[in-house]
C-alpha positions as YAML, in Angstrom:
chain: A
units: angstrom
residues:
- id: 1
  name: MET
  ca: [133.24, 24.32, 72.46]
- id: 2
  name: VAL
  ca: [130.05, 22.23, 72.46]
- id: 3
  name: TRP
  ca: [131.12, 18.85, 71.04]
- id: 4
  name: HIS
  ca: [134.27, 16.81, 71.40]
- id: 5
  name: ILE
  ca: [134.22, 13.79, 69.07]
- id: 6
  name: ILE
  ca: [136.65, 10.99, 69.97]
- id: 7
  name: THR
  ca: [137.56, 8.23, 67.53]
- id: 8
  name: VAL
  ca: [139.89, 5.38, 68.43]
- id: 9
  name: THR
  ca: [141.83, 3.92, 65.51]
- id: 10
  name: PHE
  ca: [143.91, 0.81, 65.00]
- id: 11
  name: ASN
  ca: [144.86, 0.22, 61.38]
- id: 12
  name: SER
  ca: [141.68, 2.10, 60.44]
- id: 13
  name: ALA
  ca: [142.92, 4.19, 57.50]
- id: 14
  name: GLU
  ca: [140.50, 2.64, 55.01]
- id: 15
  name: ASP
  ca: [137.51, 3.11, 57.33]
- id: 16
  name: LEU
  ca: [138.45, 6.75, 57.84]
- id: 17
  name: ARG
  ca: [138.68, 7.33, 54.10]
- id: 18
  name: ARG
  ca: [135.37, 5.60, 53.44]
- id: 19
  name: HIS
  ca: [133.27, 7.03, 56.27]
- id: 20
  name: TRP
  ca: [134.78, 10.40, 57.28]
- id: 21
  name: GLN
  ca: [135.71, 11.93, 53.94]
- id: 22
  name: ALA
  ca: [132.41, 13.79, 53.55]
- id: 23
  name: VAL
  ca: [131.67, 14.46, 57.22]
- id: 24
  name: ALA
  ca: [131.07, 18.15, 57.98]
- id: 25
  name: LEU
  ca: [131.22, 18.77, 61.72]
- id: 26
  name: PRO
  ca: [129.72, 21.93, 63.25]
- id: 27
  name: ALA
  ca: [132.05, 24.86, 63.86]
- id: 28
  name: ARG
  ca: [131.79, 24.50, 67.63]
- id: 29
  name: SER
  ca: [133.16, 20.96, 67.66]
- id: 30
  name: ARG
  ca: [136.53, 19.26, 67.73]
- id: 31
  name: TRP
  ca: [137.44, 15.82, 66.39]
- id: 32
  name: THR
  ca: [140.22, 13.95, 68.18]
- id: 33
  name: VAL
  ca: [141.59, 10.68, 66.85]
- id: 34
  name: VAL
  ca: [143.46, 8.53, 69.36]
- id: 35
  name: ASP
  ca: [145.59, 6.09, 67.42]
- id: 36
  name: ASN
  ca: [146.51, 2.81, 69.11]
- id: 37
  name: ALA
  ca: [149.94, 2.35, 67.47]
- id: 38
  name: SER
  ca: [148.62, 1.60, 63.97]
- id: 39
  name: THR
  ca: [151.03, 0.17, 61.41]
- id: 40
  name: ASP
  ca: [149.10, 1.62, 58.45]
- id: 41
  name: ASP
  ca: [148.62, 5.30, 57.60]
- id: 42
  name: SER
  ca: [145.71, 5.93, 59.99]
- id: 43
  name: VAL
  ca: [147.50, 8.88, 61.61]
- id: 44
  name: GLU
  ca: [148.24, 10.60, 58.31]
- id: 45
  name: VAL
  ca: [144.72, 10.05, 56.98]
- id: 46
  name: ALA
  ca: [143.13, 11.36, 60.19]
- id: 47
  name: ARG
  ca: [145.22, 14.54, 60.04]
- id: 48
  name: GLN
  ca: [144.38, 15.04, 56.36]
- id: 49
  name: LEU
  ca: [140.69, 14.78, 57.26]
- id: 50
  name: GLY
  ca: [141.02, 17.50, 59.89]
- id: 51
  name: ALA
  ca: [141.38, 15.55, 63.13]
- id: 52
  name: THR
  ca: [143.64, 16.40, 66.02]
- id: 53
  name: VAL
  ca: [145.64, 13.20, 66.48]
- id: 54
  name: ILE
  ca: [146.99, 11.67, 69.67]
- id: 55
  name: SER
  ca: [149.42, 8.99, 68.48]
- id: 56
  name: LEU
  ca: [150.15, 6.36, 71.11]
- id: 57
  name: ASP
  ca: [153.33, 4.27, 71.15]
- id: 58
  name: THR
  ca: [151.48, 1.12, 72.21]
- id: 59
  name: ASN
  ca: [147.97, -0.26, 71.81]
- id: 60
  name: VAL
  ca: [146.34, 0.52, 75.14]
- id: 61
  name: GLY
  ca: [142.91, -0.82, 74.15]
- id: 62
  name: PHE
  ca: [139.60, 0.73, 73.19]
- id: 63
  name: GLY
  ca: [138.35, 2.00, 76.54]
- id: 64
  name: ALA
  ca: [141.69, 3.41, 77.69]
- id: 65
  name: ALA
  ca: [142.17, 5.24, 74.38]
- id: 66
  name: ASN
  ca: [138.65, 6.72, 74.63]
- id: 67
  name: ASN
  ca: [139.49, 8.02, 78.10]
- id: 68
  name: ILE
  ca: [142.75, 9.57, 76.87]
- id: 69
  name: GLY
  ca: [140.89, 11.36, 74.10]
- id: 70
  name: ALA
  ca: [138.05, 12.59, 76.29]
- id: 71
  name: ARG
  ca: [140.45, 14.01, 78.88]
- id: 72
  name: SER
  ca: [142.54, 15.86, 76.32]
- id: 73
  name: LEU
  ca: [140.07, 18.72, 75.87]
- id: 74
  name: GLN
  ca: [137.28, 20.51, 77.74]
- id: 75
  name: SER
  ca: [133.83, 20.39, 76.13]
- id: 76
  name: ARG
  ca: [130.16, 20.39, 77.05]
- id: 77
  name: PHE
  ca: [129.28, 17.15, 75.26]
- id: 78
  name: ILE
  ca: [131.40, 14.14, 74.33]
- id: 79
  name: ALA
  ca: [130.71, 11.58, 71.61]
- id: 80
  name: PHE
  ca: [132.74, 8.41, 71.19]
- id: 81
  name: VAL
  ca: [132.44, 7.44, 67.53]
- id: 82
  name: ASN
  ca: [134.13, 4.53, 65.73]
- id: 83
  name: PRO
  ca: [136.05, 5.05, 62.47]
- id: 84
  name: ASP
  ca: [133.43, 3.06, 60.53]
- id: 85
  name: ILE
  ca: [130.61, 5.48, 61.44]
- id: 86
  name: GLU
  ca: [129.29, 8.20, 59.12]
- id: 87
  name: ILE
  ca: [128.24, 11.12, 61.32]
- id: 88
  name: VAL
  ca: [125.52, 13.43, 60.07]
- id: 89
  name: GLY
  ca: [126.97, 16.68, 61.40]
- id: 90
  name: SER
  ca: [123.66, 18.52, 61.61]
- id: 91
  name: SER
  ca: [122.22, 15.77, 63.81]
- id: 92
  name: LEU
  ca: [124.66, 16.69, 66.57]
- id: 93
  name: ASP
  ca: [122.35, 19.62, 67.33]
- id: 94
  name: GLU
  ca: [119.47, 17.20, 67.92]
- id: 95
  name: LEU
  ca: [121.70, 14.99, 70.04]
- id: 96
  name: ALA
  ca: [122.75, 18.02, 72.09]
- id: 97
  name: ARG
  ca: [119.11, 19.06, 72.60]
- id: 98
  name: ASN
  ca: [118.25, 15.61, 73.89]
- id: 99
  name: LEU
  ca: [121.19, 15.66, 76.29]
- id: 100
  name: GLU
  ca: [120.13, 19.09, 77.51]
- id: 101
  name: LEU
  ca: [116.68, 17.68, 78.28]
- id: 102
  name: ASP
  ca: [118.24, 14.73, 80.15]
- id: 103
  name: PRO
  ca: [121.84, 15.70, 81.00]
- id: 104
  name: ALA
  ca: [122.42, 12.61, 83.13]
- id: 105
  name: ALA
  ca: [121.64, 10.23, 80.27]
- id: 106
  name: VAL
  ca: [124.03, 8.16, 78.20]
- id: 107
  name: VAL
  ca: [122.66, 8.44, 74.67]
- id: 108
  name: ALA
  ca: [123.32, 6.32, 71.60]
- id: 109
  name: PRO
  ca: [122.13, 7.20, 68.09]
- id: 110
  name: GLN
  ca: [120.18, 4.61, 66.12]
- id: 111
  name: LEU
  ca: [122.76, 3.09, 63.77]
- id: 112
  name: LEU
  ca: [121.96, 2.04, 60.22]
- id: 113
  name: ASN
  ca: [123.43, -0.48, 57.83]
- id: 114
  name: VAL
  ca: [124.89, 0.87, 54.59]
- id: 115
  name: ASP
  ca: [121.54, 0.09, 52.91]
- id: 116
  name: ARG
  ca: [119.87, 2.35, 55.54]
- id: 117
  name: THR
  ca: [118.10, -0.48, 57.35]
- id: 118
  name: PRO
  ca: [118.32, -0.18, 61.15]
- id: 119
  name: GLN
  ca: [120.96, -2.03, 63.12]
- id: 120
  name: PRO
  ca: [120.07, -3.31, 66.60]
- id: 121
  name: SER
  ca: [122.12, -0.62, 68.34]
- id: 122
  name: GLY
  ca: [120.58, -1.23, 71.77]
- id: 123
  name: ARG
  ca: [120.65, -4.34, 73.87]
- id: 124
  name: ASN
  ca: [118.61, -5.86, 76.67]
- id: 125
  name: PHE
  ca: [120.05, -7.57, 79.76]
- id: 126
  name: PRO
  ca: [123.49, -9.00, 78.81]
- id: 127
  name: THR
  ca: [123.14, -12.44, 80.32]
- id: 128
  name: LEU
  ca: [125.45, -15.14, 79.01]
- id: 129
  name: SER
  ca: [122.48, -16.96, 77.51]
- id: 130
  name: SER
  ca: [121.37, -13.79, 75.69]
- id: 131
  name: LYS
  ca: [124.87, -13.29, 74.32]
- id: 132
  name: ILE
  ca: [124.93, -16.86, 73.01]
- id: 133
  name: PHE
  ca: [121.45, -16.68, 71.46]
- id: 134
  name: ASN
  ca: [122.42, -13.39, 69.84]
- id: 135
  name: ARG
  ca: [124.97, -15.21, 67.70]
- id: 136
  name: LEU
  ca: [122.50, -17.83, 66.45]
- id: 137
  name: PRO
  ca: [120.56, -17.64, 63.17]
- id: 138
  name: GLY
  ca: [117.39, -15.57, 63.51]
- id: 139
  name: ALA
  ca: [118.84, -13.55, 66.39]
- id: 140
  name: SER
  ca: [117.46, -10.31, 64.95]
- id: 141
  name: SER
  ca: [114.00, -11.31, 66.15]
- id: 142
  name: HIS
  ca: [115.20, -12.01, 69.67]
- id: 143
  name: GLU
  ca: [114.14, -9.50, 72.35]
- id: 144
  name: TYR
  ca: [117.81, -8.98, 73.24]
- id: 145
  name: GLN
  ca: [118.32, -6.72, 70.21]
- id: 146
  name: ILE
  ca: [116.66, -3.29, 70.24]
- id: 147
  name: THR
  ca: [116.10, -0.63, 67.58]
- id: 148
  name: ALA
  ca: [114.40, 2.78, 67.78]
- id: 149
  name: ASP
  ca: [112.07, 4.23, 65.16]
- id: 150
  name: PRO
  ca: [112.57, 7.82, 63.94]
- id: 151
  name: GLY
  ca: [111.74, 10.18, 66.78]
- id: 152
  name: GLN
  ca: [111.53, 7.36, 69.33]
- id: 153
  name: ARG
  ca: [113.61, 7.18, 72.52]
- id: 154
  name: ARG
  ca: [114.01, 3.75, 74.08]
- id: 155
  name: TYR
  ca: [115.60, 2.78, 77.38]
- id: 156
  name: VAL
  ca: [118.13, -0.03, 76.93]
- id: 157
  name: SER
  ca: [120.43, -1.91, 79.27]
- id: 158
  name: TRP
  ca: [123.38, -0.91, 77.13]
- id: 159
  name: ALA
  ca: [124.19, 0.32, 73.65]
- id: 160
  name: ILE
  ca: [126.96, -0.88, 71.37]
- id: 161
  name: GLY
  ca: [130.10, 1.18, 71.81]
- id: 162
  name: ALA
  ca: [130.41, 2.25, 68.17]
- id: 163
  name: ALA
  ca: [128.64, 5.53, 68.98]
- id: 164
  name: ILE
  ca: [127.96, 6.79, 72.50]
- id: 165
  name: ALA
  ca: [127.33, 10.37, 73.68]
- id: 166
  name: MET
  ca: [127.14, 11.98, 77.10]
- id: 167
  name: THR
  ca: [127.86, 15.20, 78.95]
- id: 168
  name: ALA
  ca: [131.38, 15.86, 80.21]
- id: 169
  name: GLU
  ca: [130.03, 15.62, 83.78]
- id: 170
  name: THR
  ca: [128.63, 12.15, 83.13]
- id: 171
  name: PHE
  ca: [131.93, 11.01, 81.61]
- id: 172
  name: ASP
  ca: [133.80, 12.25, 84.69]
- id: 173
  name: GLU
  ca: [131.54, 10.02, 86.79]
- id: 174
  name: ILE
  ca: [131.54, 6.93, 84.57]
- id: 175
  name: PRO
  ca: [134.57, 6.83, 82.25]
- id: 176
  name: TRP
  ca: [135.29, 3.72, 80.20]
- id: 177
  name: ASP
  ca: [136.81, 0.89, 82.23]
- id: 178
  name: ASP
  ca: [140.26, 0.25, 80.76]
- id: 179
  name: HIS
  ca: [140.39, -3.22, 82.32]
- id: 180
  name: PHE
  ca: [138.53, -4.30, 79.16]
- id: 181
  name: PHE
  ca: [141.07, -4.14, 76.34]
- id: 182
  name: VAL
  ca: [138.35, -4.63, 73.73]
- id: 183
  name: TYR
  ca: [134.85, -6.21, 73.79]
- id: 184
  name: TYR
  ca: [132.35, -6.01, 76.67]
- id: 185
  name: GLU
  ca: [133.47, -2.50, 77.63]
- id: 186
  name: ASP
  ca: [130.18, -1.16, 76.26]
- id: 187
  name: SER
  ca: [128.12, -3.69, 78.19]
- id: 188
  name: ASP
  ca: [130.00, -2.73, 81.33]
- id: 189
  name: LEU
  ca: [129.54, 1.00, 80.66]
- id: 190
  name: GLY
  ca: [125.77, 0.55, 80.36]
- id: 191
  name: LEU
  ca: [125.46, -1.41, 83.60]
- id: 192
  name: ARG
  ca: [127.63, 1.06, 85.51]
- id: 193
  name: ALA
  ca: [125.61, 3.94, 84.08]
- id: 194
  name: TRP
  ca: [122.33, 2.54, 85.36]
- id: 195
  name: SER
  ca: [123.87, 1.68, 88.73]
- id: 196
  name: SER
  ca: [125.04, 5.30, 89.03]
- id: 197
  name: GLY
  ca: [121.63, 6.74, 88.16]
- id: 198
  name: HIS
  ca: [122.28, 7.44, 84.48]
- id: 199
  name: ALA
  ca: [119.66, 6.15, 82.06]
- id: 200
  name: VAL
  ca: [120.92, 4.60, 78.82]
- id: 201
  name: VAL
  ca: [118.83, 5.79, 75.89]
- id: 202
  name: LEU
  ca: [118.69, 4.74, 72.24]
- id: 203
  name: ASP
  ca: [117.74, 7.87, 70.31]
- id: 204
  name: GLY
  ca: [115.86, 7.16, 67.07]
- id: 205
  name: SER
  ca: [115.88, 10.82, 66.06]
- id: 206
  name: VAL
  ca: [119.64, 10.61, 65.38]
- id: 207
  name: ARG
  ca: [120.50, 8.04, 62.69]
- id: 208
  name: TRP
  ca: [124.07, 7.36, 61.56]
- id: 209
  name: VAL
  ca: [125.40, 4.75, 59.12]
- id: 210
  name: HIS
  ca: [127.69, 2.11, 60.62]
- id: 211
  name: GLY
  ca: [129.88, -0.12, 58.43]
- id: 212
  name: TRP
  ca: [130.14, -2.73, 61.22]
- id: 213
  name: ALA
  ca: [132.61, -5.50, 60.35]
- id: 214
  name: ARG
  ca: [132.91, -7.47, 63.57]
- id: 215
  name: ASP
  ca: [136.03, -9.65, 63.75]
- id: 216
  name: THR
  ca: [134.33, -12.38, 65.78]
- id: 217
  name: SER
  ca: [131.47, -12.83, 63.31]
- id: 218
  name: SER
  ca: [133.79, -15.27, 61.51]
- id: 219
  name: PHE
  ca: [136.70, -17.36, 62.76]
- id: 220
  name: ASN
  ca: [139.50, -15.03, 63.76]
- id: 221
  name: LEU
  ca: [141.61, -16.65, 66.46]
- id: 222
  name: ALA
  ca: [143.20, -13.44, 67.76]
- id: 223
  name: ALA
  ca: [139.82, -11.67, 68.00]
- id: 224
  name: TRP
  ca: [138.19, -14.62, 69.71]
- id: 225
  name: ARG
  ca: [140.98, -14.77, 72.28]
- id: 226
  name: LEU
  ca: [140.40, -11.11, 73.11]
- id: 227
  name: GLU
  ca: [136.64, -11.63, 73.34]
- id: 228
  name: VAL
  ca: [136.93, -14.66, 75.62]
- id: 229
  name: ALA
  ca: [139.33, -12.77, 77.91]
- id: 230
  name: SER
  ca: [136.91, -9.84, 78.20]
- id: 231
  name: MET
  ca: [133.96, -12.19, 78.62]
- id: 232
  name: ALA
  ca: [135.66, -13.83, 81.60]
- id: 233
  name: LYS
  ca: [136.32, -10.43, 83.22]
- id: 234
  name: PHE
  ca: [132.76, -9.29, 82.57]
- id: 235
  name: TYR
  ca: [130.98, -12.30, 84.05]
- id: 236
  name: LEU
  ca: [133.34, -12.45, 87.02]
- id: 237
  name: ARG
  ca: [132.30, -8.86, 87.72]
- id: 238
  name: TYR
  ca: [128.58, -9.58, 87.14]
- id: 239
  name: PRO
  ca: [128.12, -13.25, 88.10]
- id: 240
  name: HIS
  ca: [124.33, -12.88, 88.37]
- id: 241
  name: LEU
  ca: [124.29, -12.53, 84.57]
- id: 242
  name: LEU
  ca: [125.06, -16.24, 84.38]
- id: 243
  name: LEU
  ca: [121.49, -16.77, 85.62]
- id: 244
  name: PRO
  ca: [118.48, -16.99, 83.28]
- id: 245
  name: VAL
  ca: [117.21, -13.61, 82.08]
- id: 246
  name: PHE
  ca: [114.06, -13.60, 84.26]
- id: 247
  name: LEU
  ca: [116.25, -13.91, 87.37]
- id: 248
  name: ALA
  ca: [119.18, -11.76, 86.24]
- id: 249
  name: ARG
  ca: [116.95, -8.78, 85.48]
- id: 250
  name: LEU
  ca: [115.92, -8.59, 89.15]
- id: 251
  name: PHE
  ca: [119.42, -7.29, 89.91]
- id: 252
  name: HIS
  ca: [119.19, -4.42, 87.42]
- id: 253
  name: PRO
  ca: [117.95, -0.91, 88.33]
- id: 254
  name: GLU
  ca: [116.94, -0.25, 84.71]
- id: 255
  name: ARG
  ca: [114.23, -2.93, 84.67]
- id: 256
  name: SER
  ca: [111.53, -0.51, 85.87]
- id: 257
  name: TRP
  ca: [112.53, 2.18, 83.35]
- id: 258
  name: ILE
  ca: [112.50, -0.25, 80.46]
- id: 259
  name: GLY
  ca: [109.24, -1.77, 81.65]
- id: 260
  name: ARG
  ca: [107.56, 1.65, 81.75]
- id: 261
  name: ALA
  ca: [108.91, 2.49, 78.29]
- id: 262
  name: VAL
  ca: [107.59, -0.77, 76.85]
- id: 263
  name: ALA
  ca: [104.19, -0.25, 78.50]
- id: 264
  name: SER
  ca: [104.02, 3.28, 77.10]
- id: 265
  name: GLU
  ca: [104.90, 2.07, 73.60]
- id: 266
  name: GLU
  ca: [102.24, -0.65, 73.77]
- id: 267
  name: ALA
  ca: [99.63, 1.86, 74.95]
- id: 268
  name: GLN
  ca: [100.41, 4.16, 72.03]
- id: 269
  name: ALA
  ca: [100.29, 1.34, 69.45]
...
């Protein structure tokens, strides 16, 4: 088996119906849904759509559920894909080719809004100031957010966790950290990847639609409590990210990769 697709659900039945109904995965792939004790019919919908379902008795969190799914089956490549993503099945071949060229990489597809405009799927250095500015009006023009044009590969500090792919060997080395129940686990994965010698790449040749309804984009007390808890864990682990960006980036091994990529793009422009 070439691909193992893992989707974590929590009351995600409607997203599964909307985004996975027409997905046609290649024959040499398996789709596993890990359900975090949903109270809706996520489990039934996932099974109807052809997924193998691991139904958990309690909500263990996003990262822990991803790890459970990834360890349930042997495969060559693993993709962690949210329930509000529309996979283009044929593009998995392109994603596999790119991972074969750079098997140590952590690769994220370029995600698109439902109107097919690009979402900023990649991110620059996750300093606290960058995170704050990212929530302000006009944030899309801030250098913190990164997109990739068709056919373009861009090095990023981290990619949003809605869609992440890697080899099984890379996952064994850098699984998701289940200390983050939800939020900041993708930032942490990117930083640990770079520190372990794994480049994080935003792949513009693979473009998937992402519904993207973030709970903390509006006032949701429960979601904000979870985000603040993860934020505290994240910045306690990486206290240098409380510094301004120009100082924080000195601590990051990816700065030279990203710098070379930017210089190359400017030279080609």
